[in-house]
CSV table of C-alpha atoms in Angstrom, one decimal:
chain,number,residue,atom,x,y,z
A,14,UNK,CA,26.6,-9.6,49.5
A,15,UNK,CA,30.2,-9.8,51.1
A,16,UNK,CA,30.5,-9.9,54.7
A,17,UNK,CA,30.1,-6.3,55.5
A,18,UNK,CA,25.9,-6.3,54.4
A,19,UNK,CA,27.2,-4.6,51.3
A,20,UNK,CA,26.4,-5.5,47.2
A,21,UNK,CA,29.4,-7.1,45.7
A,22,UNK,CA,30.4,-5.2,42.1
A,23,UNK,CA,32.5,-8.3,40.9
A,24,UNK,CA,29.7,-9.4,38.9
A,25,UNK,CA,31.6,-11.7,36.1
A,26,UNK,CA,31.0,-11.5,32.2
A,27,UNK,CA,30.4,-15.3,32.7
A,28,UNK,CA,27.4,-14.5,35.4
A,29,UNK,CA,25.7,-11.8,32.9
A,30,UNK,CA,25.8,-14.6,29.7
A,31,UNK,CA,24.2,-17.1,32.3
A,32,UNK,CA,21.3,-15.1,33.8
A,33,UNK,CA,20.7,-13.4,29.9
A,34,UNK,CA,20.4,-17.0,28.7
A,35,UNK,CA,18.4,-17.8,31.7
A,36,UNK,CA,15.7,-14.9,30.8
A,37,UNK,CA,15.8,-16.2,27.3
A,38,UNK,CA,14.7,-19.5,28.1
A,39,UNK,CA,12.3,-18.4,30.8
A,40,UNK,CA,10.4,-16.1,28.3
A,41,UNK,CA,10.0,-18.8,25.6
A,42,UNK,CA,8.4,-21.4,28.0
A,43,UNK,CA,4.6,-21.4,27.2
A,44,UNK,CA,2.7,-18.7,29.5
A,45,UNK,CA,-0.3,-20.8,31.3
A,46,UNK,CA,-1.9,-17.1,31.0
A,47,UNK,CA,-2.6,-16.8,27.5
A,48,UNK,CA,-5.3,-18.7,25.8
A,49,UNK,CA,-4.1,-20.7,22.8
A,50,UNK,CA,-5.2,-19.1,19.5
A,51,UNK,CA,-5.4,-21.8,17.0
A,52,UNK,CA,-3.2,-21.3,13.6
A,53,UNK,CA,-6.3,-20.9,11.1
A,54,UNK,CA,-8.9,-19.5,13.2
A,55,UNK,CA,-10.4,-18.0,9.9
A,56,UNK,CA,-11.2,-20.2,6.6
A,57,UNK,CA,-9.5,-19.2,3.4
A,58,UNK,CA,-12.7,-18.5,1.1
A,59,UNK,CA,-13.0,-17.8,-2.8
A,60,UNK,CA,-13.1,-14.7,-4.8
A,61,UNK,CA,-13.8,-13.6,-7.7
A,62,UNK,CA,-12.1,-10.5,-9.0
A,63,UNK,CA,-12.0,-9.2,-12.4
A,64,UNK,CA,-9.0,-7.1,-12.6
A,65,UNK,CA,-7.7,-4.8,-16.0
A,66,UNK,CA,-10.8,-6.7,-17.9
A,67,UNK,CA,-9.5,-9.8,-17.0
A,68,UNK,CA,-11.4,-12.6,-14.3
A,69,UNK,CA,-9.6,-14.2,-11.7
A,70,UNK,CA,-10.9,-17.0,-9.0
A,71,UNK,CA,-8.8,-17.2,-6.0
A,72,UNK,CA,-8.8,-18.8,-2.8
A,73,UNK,CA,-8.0,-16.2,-0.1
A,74,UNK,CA,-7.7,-15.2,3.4
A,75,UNK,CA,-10.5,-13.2,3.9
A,76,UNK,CA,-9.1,-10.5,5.8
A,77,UNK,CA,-6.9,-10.4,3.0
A,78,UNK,CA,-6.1,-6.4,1.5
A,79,UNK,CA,-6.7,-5.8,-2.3
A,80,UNK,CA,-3.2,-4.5,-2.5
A,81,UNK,CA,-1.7,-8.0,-1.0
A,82,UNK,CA,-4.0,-10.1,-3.4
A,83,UNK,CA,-3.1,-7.9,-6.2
A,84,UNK,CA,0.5,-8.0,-5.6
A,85,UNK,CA,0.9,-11.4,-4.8
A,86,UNK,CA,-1.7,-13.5,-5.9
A,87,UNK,CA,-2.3,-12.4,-9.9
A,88,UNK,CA,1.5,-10.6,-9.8
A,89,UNK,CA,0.5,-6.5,-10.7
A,90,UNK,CA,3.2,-4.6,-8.5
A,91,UNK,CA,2.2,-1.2,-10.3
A,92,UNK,CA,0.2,-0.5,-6.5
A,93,UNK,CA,2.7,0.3,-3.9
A,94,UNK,CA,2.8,-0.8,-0.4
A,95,UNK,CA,4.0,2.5,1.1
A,96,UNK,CA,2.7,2.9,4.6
A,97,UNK,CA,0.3,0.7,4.5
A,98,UNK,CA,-1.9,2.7,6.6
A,99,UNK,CA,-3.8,4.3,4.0
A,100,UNK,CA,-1.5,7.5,4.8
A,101,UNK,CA,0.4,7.6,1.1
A,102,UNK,CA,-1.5,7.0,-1.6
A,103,UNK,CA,1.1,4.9,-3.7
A,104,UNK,CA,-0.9,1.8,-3.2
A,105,UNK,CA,-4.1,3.7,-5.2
A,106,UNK,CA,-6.4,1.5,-7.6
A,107,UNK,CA,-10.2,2.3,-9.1
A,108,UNK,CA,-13.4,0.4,-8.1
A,109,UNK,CA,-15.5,0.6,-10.1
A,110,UNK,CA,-13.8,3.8,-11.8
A,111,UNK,CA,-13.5,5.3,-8.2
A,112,UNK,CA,-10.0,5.5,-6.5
A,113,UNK,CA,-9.5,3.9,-3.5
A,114,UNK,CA,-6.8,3.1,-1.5
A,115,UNK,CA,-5.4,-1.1,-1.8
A,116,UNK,CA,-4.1,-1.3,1.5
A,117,UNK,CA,-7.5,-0.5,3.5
A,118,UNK,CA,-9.9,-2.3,0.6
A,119,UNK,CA,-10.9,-6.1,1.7
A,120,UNK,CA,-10.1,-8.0,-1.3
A,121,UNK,CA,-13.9,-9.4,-0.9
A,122,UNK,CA,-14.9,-5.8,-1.2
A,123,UNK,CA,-13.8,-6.1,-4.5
A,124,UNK,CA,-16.0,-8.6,-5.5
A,125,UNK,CA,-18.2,-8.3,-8.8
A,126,UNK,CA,-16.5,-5.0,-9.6
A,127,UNK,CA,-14.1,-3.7,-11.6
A,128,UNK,CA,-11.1,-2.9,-10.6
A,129,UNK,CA,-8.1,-0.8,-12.8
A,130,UNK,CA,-4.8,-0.8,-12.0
A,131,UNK,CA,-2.3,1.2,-13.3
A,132,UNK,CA,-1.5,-1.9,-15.8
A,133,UNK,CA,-5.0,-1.1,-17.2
A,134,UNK,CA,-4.8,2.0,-18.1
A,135,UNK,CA,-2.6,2.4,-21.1
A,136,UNK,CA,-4.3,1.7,-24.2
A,137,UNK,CA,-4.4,-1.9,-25.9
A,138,UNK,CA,-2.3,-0.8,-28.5
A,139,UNK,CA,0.1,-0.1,-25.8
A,140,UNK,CA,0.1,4.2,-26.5
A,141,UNK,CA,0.1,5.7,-22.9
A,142,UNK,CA,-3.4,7.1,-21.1
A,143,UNK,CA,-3.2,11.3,-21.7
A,144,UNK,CA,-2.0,11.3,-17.6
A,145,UNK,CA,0.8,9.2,-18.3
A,146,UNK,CA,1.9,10.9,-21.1
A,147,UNK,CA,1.4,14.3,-19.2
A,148,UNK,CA,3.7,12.8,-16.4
A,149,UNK,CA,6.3,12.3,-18.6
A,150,UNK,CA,5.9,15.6,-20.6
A,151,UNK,CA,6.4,17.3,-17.2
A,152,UNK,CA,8.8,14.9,-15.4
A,153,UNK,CA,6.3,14.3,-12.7
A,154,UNK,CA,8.2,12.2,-11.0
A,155,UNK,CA,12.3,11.0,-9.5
A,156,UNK,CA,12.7,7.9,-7.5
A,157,UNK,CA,9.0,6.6,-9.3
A,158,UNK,CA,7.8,4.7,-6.2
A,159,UNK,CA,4.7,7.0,-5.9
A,160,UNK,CA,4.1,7.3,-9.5
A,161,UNK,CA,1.5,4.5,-10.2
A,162,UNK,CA,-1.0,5.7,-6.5
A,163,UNK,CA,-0.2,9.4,-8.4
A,164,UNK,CA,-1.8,8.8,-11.8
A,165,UNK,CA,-4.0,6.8,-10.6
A,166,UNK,CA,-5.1,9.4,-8.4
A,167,UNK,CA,-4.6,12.1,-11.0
A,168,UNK,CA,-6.9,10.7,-13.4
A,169,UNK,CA,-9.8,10.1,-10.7
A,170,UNK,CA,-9.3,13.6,-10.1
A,171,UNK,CA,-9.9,14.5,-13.7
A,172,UNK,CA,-12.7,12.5,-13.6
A,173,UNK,CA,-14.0,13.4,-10.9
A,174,UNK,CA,-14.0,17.3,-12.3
A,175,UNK,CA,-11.7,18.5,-9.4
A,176,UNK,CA,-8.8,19.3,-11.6
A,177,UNK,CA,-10.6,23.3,-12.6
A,178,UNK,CA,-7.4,25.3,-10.9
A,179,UNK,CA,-4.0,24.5,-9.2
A,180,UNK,CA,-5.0,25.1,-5.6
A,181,UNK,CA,-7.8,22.7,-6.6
A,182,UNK,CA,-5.7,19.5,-8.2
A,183,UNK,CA,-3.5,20.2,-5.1
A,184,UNK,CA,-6.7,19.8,-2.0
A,185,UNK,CA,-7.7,16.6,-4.3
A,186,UNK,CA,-4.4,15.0,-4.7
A,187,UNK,CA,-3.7,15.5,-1.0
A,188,UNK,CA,-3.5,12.1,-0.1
A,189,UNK,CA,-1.2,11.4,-2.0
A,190,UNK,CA,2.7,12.1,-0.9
A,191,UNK,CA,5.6,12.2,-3.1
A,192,UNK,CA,8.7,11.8,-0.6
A,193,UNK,CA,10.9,13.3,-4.1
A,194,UNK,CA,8.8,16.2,-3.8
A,195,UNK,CA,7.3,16.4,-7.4
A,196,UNK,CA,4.5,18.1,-7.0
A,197,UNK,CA,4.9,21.1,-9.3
A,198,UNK,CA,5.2,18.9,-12.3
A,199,UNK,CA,2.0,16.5,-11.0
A,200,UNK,CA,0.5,19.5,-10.7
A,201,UNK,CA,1.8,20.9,-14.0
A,202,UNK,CA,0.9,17.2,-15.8
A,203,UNK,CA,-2.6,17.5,-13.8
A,204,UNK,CA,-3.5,20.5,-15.9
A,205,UNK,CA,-2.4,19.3,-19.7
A,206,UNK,CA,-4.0,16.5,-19.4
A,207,UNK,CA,-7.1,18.1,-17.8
A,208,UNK,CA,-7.2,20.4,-20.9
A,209,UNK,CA,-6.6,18.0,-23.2
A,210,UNK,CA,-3.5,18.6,-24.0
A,211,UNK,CA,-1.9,15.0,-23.3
């Protein structure tokens, strides 16, 4: 304040570096409020997964996703982390032969099941699944990010004998979003493959 009782405005770059620095250091000195939370509250414990027809035994965090332990423990990228919300879809895998989504599946979950990937579902001669092929045939698909959660999906709905009209393929392949905006030719690859015709 100058000698009138009024604010003085000649606030100096100078004096705004000093009292930013000053916050900074003041918000990185330990709070006596919070409680300390020690690094590895939770053991890492082992799971067994058998993945494409092939076991794996890792050690694992066990709040650990099945998309994360796919992805960057045994090094399958097909599933997507898209939103990683369960929102998307693109990070869709079987159990089992059911889909389900990666990112909200406990990698313990998996446990003693089966789970397919969209690395397991060509055949072992390497010729594509009738979906895959029925992607192609109908360019289902532009940037490909989607593309693995979609076929996965796609063929679950097949299985799952939701796949009788398009309005149908389209309420069971809801949760799955194609930012590219493919979904006449998923729809389209959907129904050849469906029939049969993949």
């Amino acid at each position: 304040m100058d000698d009138d009782g009024e604010l003085d405005s000649t606030l100096t770059r100078r004096d705004a570096l000093a009292a930013g620095a000053a916050g900074i250091v003041a918000a990185s000195l330990p709070n006596p409020l919070c409680a300390a939370v020690p690094a590895r509250a939770i053991p890492d414990a082992s799971v067994a997964l058998h993945v494409n027809g092939v076991a794996h035994r890792l050690i694992v965090d066990p709040r650990a996703t099945l998309l994360d332990v796919l992805r960057e423990r045994i090094g399958l990228f097909g599933a997507k982390k898209g939103c990683d919300h369960g929102q998307c879809g693109a990070c869709t895998v079987h159990l089992d032969g059911r889909r389900v989504l990666g990112c909200l599946t406990l990698a313990r979950q998996a446990e003693g099941r089966e789970v397919t990937t969209i690395e397991g579902v060509a055949g072992a001669d390497g010729k594509l699944h009738p979906v895959q092929q029925a992607f192609l045939d109908h360019d289902a698909l532009q940037c490909g990010y989607c593309t693995p959660g979609q076929i996965m999906s796609a063929i679950a709905c097949i299985q799952e004998g939701h796949a009788g009209s398009g309005d149908e393929i389209r309420e069971y392949m809801s949760g799955n979003l194609c930012r590219c905006g493919a979904y006449a030719g998923i729809v389209a690859a959907i129904e050849q493959a469906a029939a049969g015709k993949g």
